[in-house]
Amino acid sequence: MAYGTLSISDLQAVTNQSIAQFGENDTFGALQANLDAYNGIVREMVAEIAEPTTDRLRRYGGVSRMEMIPADEYGRANAQKVTAGQNIGFPMDNYQIAVQWTRKYFQMHTPAELAAQYLAMREADSQRILAELQRALYTPTNRLTYKDRFVDQVELQVRALANATAGDILPVGPSGTSFDGATHTHYLASATLTAASLSALITTVREHAVTGQVRLYISATNEAAVRAMTANFTAYLDARIVPAQNTQQATATLDVNDATNRPIGIYDTAEVWVKPWVLANYPVAIRIGGPTMPLVFRTRDGGAMADLQMVSDWDQFPLRAQHFEREFGIGVFGRVDAAVLQSNSGTYTAPVIA
């Protein structure tokens, strides 16, 4: 007797009998088990740089500095106050996808073919999440009239990272340093990818806090160029390589299997990660483990619909259809906890995001 749980790989292996012969219950049970596992992976992936929340509005920033005024024995200082920051709203939208078959499909096609349809649907969901993450980080302009149409139509102010906008209120630095919201920007630009531009990118984030650690995220397209900056970059090595005793080396081990999602070394004080969501020529520096995260992943109150899930199973001969959806939105919260560098232009331009 064989024990175990049916999985997608089991369905992909069934190429010699139809879905009807294999059993619809077993087929869809395997799909649901995989969907549950997939949702867990997505939550873990997003949680690295985005805080899960049901909040739609928060206060951010604020100047906490006052000044001691010299006075004589008859003097009386004028009252002072600190600002309370400004509102930041977070979007949330509903994303759907549907698959549909005829009854004959189940009689004629294999579980492997059905699994391919499901995997394509799952890929569409992950690509949507990545696109919204990219849009939140890389868009340098504020969206001041987002209508919260799934709640009460209130217009929210969805803001970008610090973007040199008059009236913006930014938190002070760890030594009491003030940052002028009208001139301070976290969208940098350089005509070419240089060591100085990457160092400036890291400093732009590091100067705002002493907690957590700054990571440099790059595209695999730019990995070779970063590795060549040996004055600033120290590479992680393959565990099978024994380095020379008189060379500087980083202590972590390089993952040789996943070239698109791994740490590759240290640049200045930041660990460098190659990530699939980073666009070519748009490296990103992000503070990890600080008091705030750069992004939030907003879902409906109570956390409902935060995962990709089936919301309709429609069966009306001769057609059968299933609808899946996820309600979420990704917005900026920690406006100084991340910074972006466009490394192929002297002026920052928002990339085109599909």
PDB file of C-alpha atoms in Angstrom, residues 189-194 197 341-346:
ATOM      1  CA  ALA A 189      20.019  58.638 -11.075  1.00  0.00           C
ATOM      2  CA  SER A 190      23.396  58.027 -12.674  1.00  0.00           C
ATOM      3  CA  ALA A 191      24.343  57.931 -16.349  1.00  0.00           C
ATOM      4  CA  THR A 192      26.144  54.626 -15.741  1.00  0.00           C
ATOM      5  CA  LEU A 193      26.326  52.081 -12.943  1.00  0.00           C
ATOM      6  CA  THR A 194      29.305  53.210 -10.882  1.00  0.00           C
ATOM      7  CA  SER A 197      26.373  55.738  -7.315  1.00  0.00           C
ATOM      8  CA  LEU A 341      18.821  54.159  -8.400  1.00  0.00           C
ATOM      9  CA  GLN A 342      18.316  54.403 -12.156  1.00  0.00           C
ATOM     10  CA  SER A 343      21.777  53.538 -13.414  1.00  0.00           C
ATOM     11  CA  ASN A 344      21.473  54.292 -17.140  1.00  0.00           C
ATOM     12  CA  SER A 345      20.249  57.896 -17.111  1.00  0.00           C
ATOM     13  CA  GLY A 346      21.229  61.177 -15.528  1.00  0.00           C
TER      14      GLY A 346
END
